[in-house]
Short mmCIF file of C-alpha atoms in Angstrom, two decimals:
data_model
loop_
_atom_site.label_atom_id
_atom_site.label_comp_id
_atom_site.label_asym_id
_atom_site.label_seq_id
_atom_site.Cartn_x
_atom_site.Cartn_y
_atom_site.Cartn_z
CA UNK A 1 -9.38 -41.14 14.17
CA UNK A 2 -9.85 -40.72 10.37
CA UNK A 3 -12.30 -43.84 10.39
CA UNK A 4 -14.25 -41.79 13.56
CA UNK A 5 -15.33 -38.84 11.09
CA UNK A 6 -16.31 -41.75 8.64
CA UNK A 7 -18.35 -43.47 11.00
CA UNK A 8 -20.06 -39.43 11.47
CA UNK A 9 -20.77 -39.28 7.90
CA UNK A 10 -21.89 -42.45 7.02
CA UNK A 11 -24.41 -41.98 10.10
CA UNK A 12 -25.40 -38.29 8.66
CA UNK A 13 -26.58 -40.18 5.49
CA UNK A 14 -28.38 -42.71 7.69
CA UNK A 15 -30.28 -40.05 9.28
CA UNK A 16 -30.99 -37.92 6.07
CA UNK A 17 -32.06 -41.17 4.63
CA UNK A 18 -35.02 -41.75 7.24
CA UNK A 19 -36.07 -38.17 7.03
CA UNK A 20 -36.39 -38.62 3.32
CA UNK A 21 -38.33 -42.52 3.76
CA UNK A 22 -39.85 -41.75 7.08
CA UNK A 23 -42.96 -43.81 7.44
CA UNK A 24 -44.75 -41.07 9.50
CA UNK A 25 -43.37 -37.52 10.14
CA UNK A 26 -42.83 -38.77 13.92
CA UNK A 27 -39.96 -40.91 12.72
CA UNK A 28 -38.46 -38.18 10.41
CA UNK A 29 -37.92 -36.10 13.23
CA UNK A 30 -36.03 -38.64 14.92
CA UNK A 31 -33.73 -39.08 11.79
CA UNK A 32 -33.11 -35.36 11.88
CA UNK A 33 -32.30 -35.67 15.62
CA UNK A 34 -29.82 -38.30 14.46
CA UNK A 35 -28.66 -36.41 11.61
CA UNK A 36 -28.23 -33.16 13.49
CA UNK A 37 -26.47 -34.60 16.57
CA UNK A 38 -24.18 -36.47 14.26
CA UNK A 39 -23.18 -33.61 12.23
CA UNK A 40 -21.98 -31.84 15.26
CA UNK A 41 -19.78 -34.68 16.26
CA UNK A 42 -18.55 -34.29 12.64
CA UNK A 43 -17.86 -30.70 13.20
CA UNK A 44 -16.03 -31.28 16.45
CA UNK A 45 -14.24 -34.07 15.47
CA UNK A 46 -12.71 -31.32 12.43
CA UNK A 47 -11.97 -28.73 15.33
CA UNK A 48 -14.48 -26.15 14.27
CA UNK A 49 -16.23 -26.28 17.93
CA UNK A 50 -18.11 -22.66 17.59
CA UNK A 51 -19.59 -23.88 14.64
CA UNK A 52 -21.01 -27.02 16.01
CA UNK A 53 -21.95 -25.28 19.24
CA UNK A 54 -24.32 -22.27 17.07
CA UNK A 55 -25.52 -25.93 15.18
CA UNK A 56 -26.56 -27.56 18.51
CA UNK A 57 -28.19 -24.76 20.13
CA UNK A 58 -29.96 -22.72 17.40
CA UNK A 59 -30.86 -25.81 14.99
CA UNK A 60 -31.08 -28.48 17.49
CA UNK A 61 -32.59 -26.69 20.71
CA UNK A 62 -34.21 -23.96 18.21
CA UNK A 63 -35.35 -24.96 15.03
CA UNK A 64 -36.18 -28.73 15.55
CA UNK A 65 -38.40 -28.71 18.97
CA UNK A 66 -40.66 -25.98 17.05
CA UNK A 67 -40.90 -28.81 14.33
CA UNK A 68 -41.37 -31.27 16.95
CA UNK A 69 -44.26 -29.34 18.47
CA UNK A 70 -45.91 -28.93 14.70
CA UNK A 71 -45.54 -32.66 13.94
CA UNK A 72 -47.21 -33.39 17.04
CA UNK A 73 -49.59 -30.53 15.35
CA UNK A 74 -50.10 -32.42 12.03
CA UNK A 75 -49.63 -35.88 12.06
CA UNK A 76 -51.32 -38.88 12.43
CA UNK A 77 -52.71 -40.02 15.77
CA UNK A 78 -51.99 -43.96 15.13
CA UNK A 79 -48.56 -44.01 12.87
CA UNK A 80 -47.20 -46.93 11.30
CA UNK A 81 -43.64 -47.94 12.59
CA UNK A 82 -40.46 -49.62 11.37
CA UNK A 83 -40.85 -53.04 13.26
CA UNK A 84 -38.39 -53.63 16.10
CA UNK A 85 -37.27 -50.73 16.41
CA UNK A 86 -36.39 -50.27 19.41
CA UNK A 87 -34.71 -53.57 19.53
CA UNK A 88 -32.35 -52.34 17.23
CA UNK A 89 -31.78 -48.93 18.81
CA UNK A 90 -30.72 -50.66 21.86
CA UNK A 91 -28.64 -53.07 20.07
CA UNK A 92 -27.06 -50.44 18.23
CA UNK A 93 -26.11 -48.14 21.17
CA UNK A 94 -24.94 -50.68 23.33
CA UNK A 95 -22.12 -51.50 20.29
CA UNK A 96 -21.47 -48.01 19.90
CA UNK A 97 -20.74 -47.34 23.23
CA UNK A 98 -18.61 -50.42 23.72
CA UNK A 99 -16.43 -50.00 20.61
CA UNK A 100 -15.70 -45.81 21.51
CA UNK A 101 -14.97 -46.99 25.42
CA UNK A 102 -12.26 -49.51 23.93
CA UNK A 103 -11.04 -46.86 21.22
CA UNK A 104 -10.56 -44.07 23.61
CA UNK A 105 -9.33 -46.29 26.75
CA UNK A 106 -6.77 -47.83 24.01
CA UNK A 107 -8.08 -51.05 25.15
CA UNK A 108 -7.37 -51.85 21.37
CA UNK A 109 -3.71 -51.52 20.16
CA UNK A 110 -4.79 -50.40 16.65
CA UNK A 111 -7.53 -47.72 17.56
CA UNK A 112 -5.75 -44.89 19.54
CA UNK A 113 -7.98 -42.08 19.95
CA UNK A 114 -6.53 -39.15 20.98
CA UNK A 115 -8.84 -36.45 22.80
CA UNK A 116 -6.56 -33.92 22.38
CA UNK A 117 -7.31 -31.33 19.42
CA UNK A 118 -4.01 -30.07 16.98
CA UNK A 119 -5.21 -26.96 16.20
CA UNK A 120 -6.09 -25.32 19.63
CA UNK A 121 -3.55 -25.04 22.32
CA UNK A 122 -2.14 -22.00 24.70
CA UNK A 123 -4.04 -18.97 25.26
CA UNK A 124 -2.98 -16.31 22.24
CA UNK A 125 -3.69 -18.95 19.78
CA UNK A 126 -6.22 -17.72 16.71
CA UNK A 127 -9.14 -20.26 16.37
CA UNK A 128 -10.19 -20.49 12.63
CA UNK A 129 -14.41 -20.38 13.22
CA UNK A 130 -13.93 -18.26 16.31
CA UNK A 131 -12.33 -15.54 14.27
CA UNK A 132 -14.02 -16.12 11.67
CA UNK A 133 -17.99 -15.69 13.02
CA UNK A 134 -16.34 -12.59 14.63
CA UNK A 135 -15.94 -10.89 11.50
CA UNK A 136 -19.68 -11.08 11.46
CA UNK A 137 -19.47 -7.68 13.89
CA UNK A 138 -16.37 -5.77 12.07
CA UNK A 139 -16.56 -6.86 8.28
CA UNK A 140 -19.80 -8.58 8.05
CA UNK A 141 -21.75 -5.87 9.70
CA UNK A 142 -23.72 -5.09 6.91
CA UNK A 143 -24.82 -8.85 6.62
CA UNK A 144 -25.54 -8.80 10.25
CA UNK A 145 -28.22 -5.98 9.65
CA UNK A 146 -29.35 -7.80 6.85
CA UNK A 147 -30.30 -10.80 8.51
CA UNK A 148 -30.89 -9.32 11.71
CA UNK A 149 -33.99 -6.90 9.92
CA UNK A 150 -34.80 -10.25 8.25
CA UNK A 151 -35.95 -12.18 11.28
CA UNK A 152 -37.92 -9.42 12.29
CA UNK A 153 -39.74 -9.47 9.10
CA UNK A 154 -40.18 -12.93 9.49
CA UNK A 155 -41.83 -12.43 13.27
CA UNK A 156 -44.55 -10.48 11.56
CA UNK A 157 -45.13 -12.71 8.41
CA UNK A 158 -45.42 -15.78 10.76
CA UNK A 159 -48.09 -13.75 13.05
CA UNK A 160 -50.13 -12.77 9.19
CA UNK A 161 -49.84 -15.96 8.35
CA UNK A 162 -51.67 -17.90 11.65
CA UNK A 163 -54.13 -15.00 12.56
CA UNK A 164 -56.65 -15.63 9.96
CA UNK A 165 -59.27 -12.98 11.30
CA UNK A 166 -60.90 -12.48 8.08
CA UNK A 167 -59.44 -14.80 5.67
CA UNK A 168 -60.06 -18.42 6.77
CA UNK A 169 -61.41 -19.37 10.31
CA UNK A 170 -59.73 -20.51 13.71
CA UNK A 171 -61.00 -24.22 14.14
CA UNK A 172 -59.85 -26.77 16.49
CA UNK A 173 -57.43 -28.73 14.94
CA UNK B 1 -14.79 -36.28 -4.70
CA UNK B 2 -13.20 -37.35 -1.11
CA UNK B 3 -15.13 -39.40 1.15
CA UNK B 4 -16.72 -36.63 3.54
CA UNK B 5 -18.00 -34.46 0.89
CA UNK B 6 -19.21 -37.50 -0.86
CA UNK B 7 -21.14 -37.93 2.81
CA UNK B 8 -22.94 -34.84 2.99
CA UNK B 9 -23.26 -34.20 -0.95
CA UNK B 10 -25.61 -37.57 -0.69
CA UNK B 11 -26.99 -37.01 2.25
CA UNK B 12 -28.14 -33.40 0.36
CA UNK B 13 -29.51 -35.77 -2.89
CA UNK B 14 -31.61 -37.97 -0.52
CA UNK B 15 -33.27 -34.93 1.14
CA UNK B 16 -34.01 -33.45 -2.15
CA UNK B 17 -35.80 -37.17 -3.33
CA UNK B 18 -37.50 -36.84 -0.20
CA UNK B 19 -38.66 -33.92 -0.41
CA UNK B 20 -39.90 -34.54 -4.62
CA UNK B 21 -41.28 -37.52 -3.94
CA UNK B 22 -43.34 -36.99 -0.62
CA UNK B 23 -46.34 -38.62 0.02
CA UNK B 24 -48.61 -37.56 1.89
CA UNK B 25 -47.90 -35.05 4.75
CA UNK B 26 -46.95 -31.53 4.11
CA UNK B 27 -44.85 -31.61 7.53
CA UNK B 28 -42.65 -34.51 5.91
CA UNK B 29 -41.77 -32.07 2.97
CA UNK B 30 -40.50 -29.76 5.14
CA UNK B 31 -38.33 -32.08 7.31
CA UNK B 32 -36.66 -33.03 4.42
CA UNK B 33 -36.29 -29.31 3.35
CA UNK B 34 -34.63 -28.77 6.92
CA UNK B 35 -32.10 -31.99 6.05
CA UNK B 36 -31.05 -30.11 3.11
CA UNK B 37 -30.41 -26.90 4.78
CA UNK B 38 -28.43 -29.05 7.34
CA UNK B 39 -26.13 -30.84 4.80
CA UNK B 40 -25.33 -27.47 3.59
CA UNK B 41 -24.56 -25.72 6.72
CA UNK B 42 -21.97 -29.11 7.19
CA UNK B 43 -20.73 -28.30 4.02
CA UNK B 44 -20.11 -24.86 4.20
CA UNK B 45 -18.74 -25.57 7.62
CA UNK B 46 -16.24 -27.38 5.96
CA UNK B 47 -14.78 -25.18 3.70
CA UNK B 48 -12.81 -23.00 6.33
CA UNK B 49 -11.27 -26.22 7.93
CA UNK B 50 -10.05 -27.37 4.80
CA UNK B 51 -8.69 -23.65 3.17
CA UNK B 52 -7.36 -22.52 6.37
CA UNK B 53 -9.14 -19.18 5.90
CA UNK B 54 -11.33 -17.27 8.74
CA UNK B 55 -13.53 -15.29 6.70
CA UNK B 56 -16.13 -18.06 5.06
CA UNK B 57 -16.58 -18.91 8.75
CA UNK B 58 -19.79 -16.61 9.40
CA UNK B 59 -21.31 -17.60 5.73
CA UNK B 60 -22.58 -20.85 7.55
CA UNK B 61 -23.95 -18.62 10.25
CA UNK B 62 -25.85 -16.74 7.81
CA UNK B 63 -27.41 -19.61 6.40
CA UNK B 64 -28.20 -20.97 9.27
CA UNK B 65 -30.57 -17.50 10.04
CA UNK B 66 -32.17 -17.21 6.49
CA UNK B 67 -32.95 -21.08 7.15
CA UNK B 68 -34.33 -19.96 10.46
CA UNK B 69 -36.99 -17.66 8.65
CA UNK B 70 -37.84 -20.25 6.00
CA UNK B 71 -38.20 -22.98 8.38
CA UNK B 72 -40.63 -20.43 10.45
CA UNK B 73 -42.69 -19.12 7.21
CA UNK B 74 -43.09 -23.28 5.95
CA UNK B 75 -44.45 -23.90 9.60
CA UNK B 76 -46.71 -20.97 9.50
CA UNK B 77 -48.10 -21.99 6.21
CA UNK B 78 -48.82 -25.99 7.60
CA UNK B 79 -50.39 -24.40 10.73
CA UNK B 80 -52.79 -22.34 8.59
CA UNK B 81 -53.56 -24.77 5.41
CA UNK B 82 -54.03 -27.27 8.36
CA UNK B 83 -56.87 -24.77 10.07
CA UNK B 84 -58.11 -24.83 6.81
CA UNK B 85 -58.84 -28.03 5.57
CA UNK B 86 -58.18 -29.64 8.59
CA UNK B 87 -55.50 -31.89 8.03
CA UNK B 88 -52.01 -31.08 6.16
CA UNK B 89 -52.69 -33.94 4.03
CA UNK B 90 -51.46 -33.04 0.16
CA UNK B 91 -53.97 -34.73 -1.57
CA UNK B 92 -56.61 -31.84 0.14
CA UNK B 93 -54.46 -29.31 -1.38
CA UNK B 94 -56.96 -29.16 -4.61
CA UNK B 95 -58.29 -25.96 -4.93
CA UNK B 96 -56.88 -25.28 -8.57
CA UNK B 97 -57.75 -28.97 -9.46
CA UNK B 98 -60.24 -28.61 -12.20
#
């Protein structure tokens, strides 16, 4: 199981790696996908599942189609690709999905996975991130204003930003 | 430095050469200012799991809103430099060229 969160990380770097050399922004996207969706496995594999929930649905399903839509705003119509890429993606996933299907079947002797979590069990249990991101309404409430005002600032810096009425012109991109 | 902070501590080091060395689109600048803000929420996911404490649990959550607002304002900025001058291509950024 320990060489499981490995595999996670050493993925995470893979995908912050093609963000950083992404031959057109159309590719870093997809290595933030992968980076993203990895680093919620990572989180779940550690037990935090809140956390990697608020990281799927806010970054994920939030933040990263709103980039998707502005890449498809500002990039180039003809990008240059990586070569087979898709070759590989296939190759790759097919592995993947053989290897986990012998781990967690325990196919393989050595590579028990267990898909049971340690730290969660019964029903008057106290989850560490559950508890924790609860404080946010009790302790944290002044933080919760904070960034709660915040957003709503943002909402109207965002809509100065774009209107550009008098200072620069709407043109058709 | 263990093997999983070593993973996100280069993943954050990457981003950050991606995002100094960029070359040409403003929108890849930003992606890789978005990897760095997700190697830190991993990281300061982390540090509840591994102290067994409940309280640095929401400073992720924070973050993860004040990244929300940057990553709106950076977008905001492409869309209009991009009405501007038509592309968000840096090399048009030029104004205080002289």
């Amino acid at each position: 199981m320990i060489y499981f969160v490995l595999f996670l990380g050493f993925a995470f770097i893979l995908g912050s790696l093609a963000v950083a050399s992404n031959p057109s922004p159309y590719y870093g996207v997809v290595g933030l996908v992968l980076a993203s969706v990895v680093g919620c496995g990572w989180l779940l594999s550690l037990g935090t599942s809140f956390i990697a929930l608020v990281l799927f649905m806010v970054y994920l399903g939030g933040m990263l189609v709103v980039f998707v839509y502005s890449v498809a705003l500002a990039a180039d119509p003809f990008p240059e690709a990586w070569g087979s890429w898709r070759v590989l993606g296939y190759g790759v996933g097919f592995v993947l999905v053989l290897v986990l299907g012998a781990m967690v079947g325990g196919l393989v002797e050595c590579w028990k996975l267990g898909v049971i979590t340690v730290d969660g069990g019964g029903v008057l249990s106290v989850r560490v991130d559950f508890s924790g991101v609860a404080m946010f309404y009790s302790w944290g409430v002044g933080m919760f204003l904070v960034a709660g005002w915040g957003l709503l600032l943002t909402l109207f810096v965002v809509l100065e930003l774009v209107r550009g009425l008098f200072s620069g012109a709407i043109r058709a991109v | 430095m263990s093997l999983l902070h070593l993973c996100f501590y280069s993943s954050y080091t990457l981003s950050g050469l991606g995002l100094a060395f960029h070359r040409t689109h403003l929108i890849s600048a930003l992606l890789c200012l978005e990897s760095m803000m997700l190697s830190m929420y991993i990281a300061l996911s982390m540090w509840p799991v591994e102290n067994q404490t409940m309280s640095p649990a929401l400073i992720p959550i924070l973050m993860l809103t004040f990244s929300a607002c940057e990553a709106g304002t950076g977008l905001a900025m492409l869309v209009a430099s991009t009405r501007t001058h038509g592309s968000d291509h840096l090399h048009n950024l030029n104004l205080l060229q002289c």
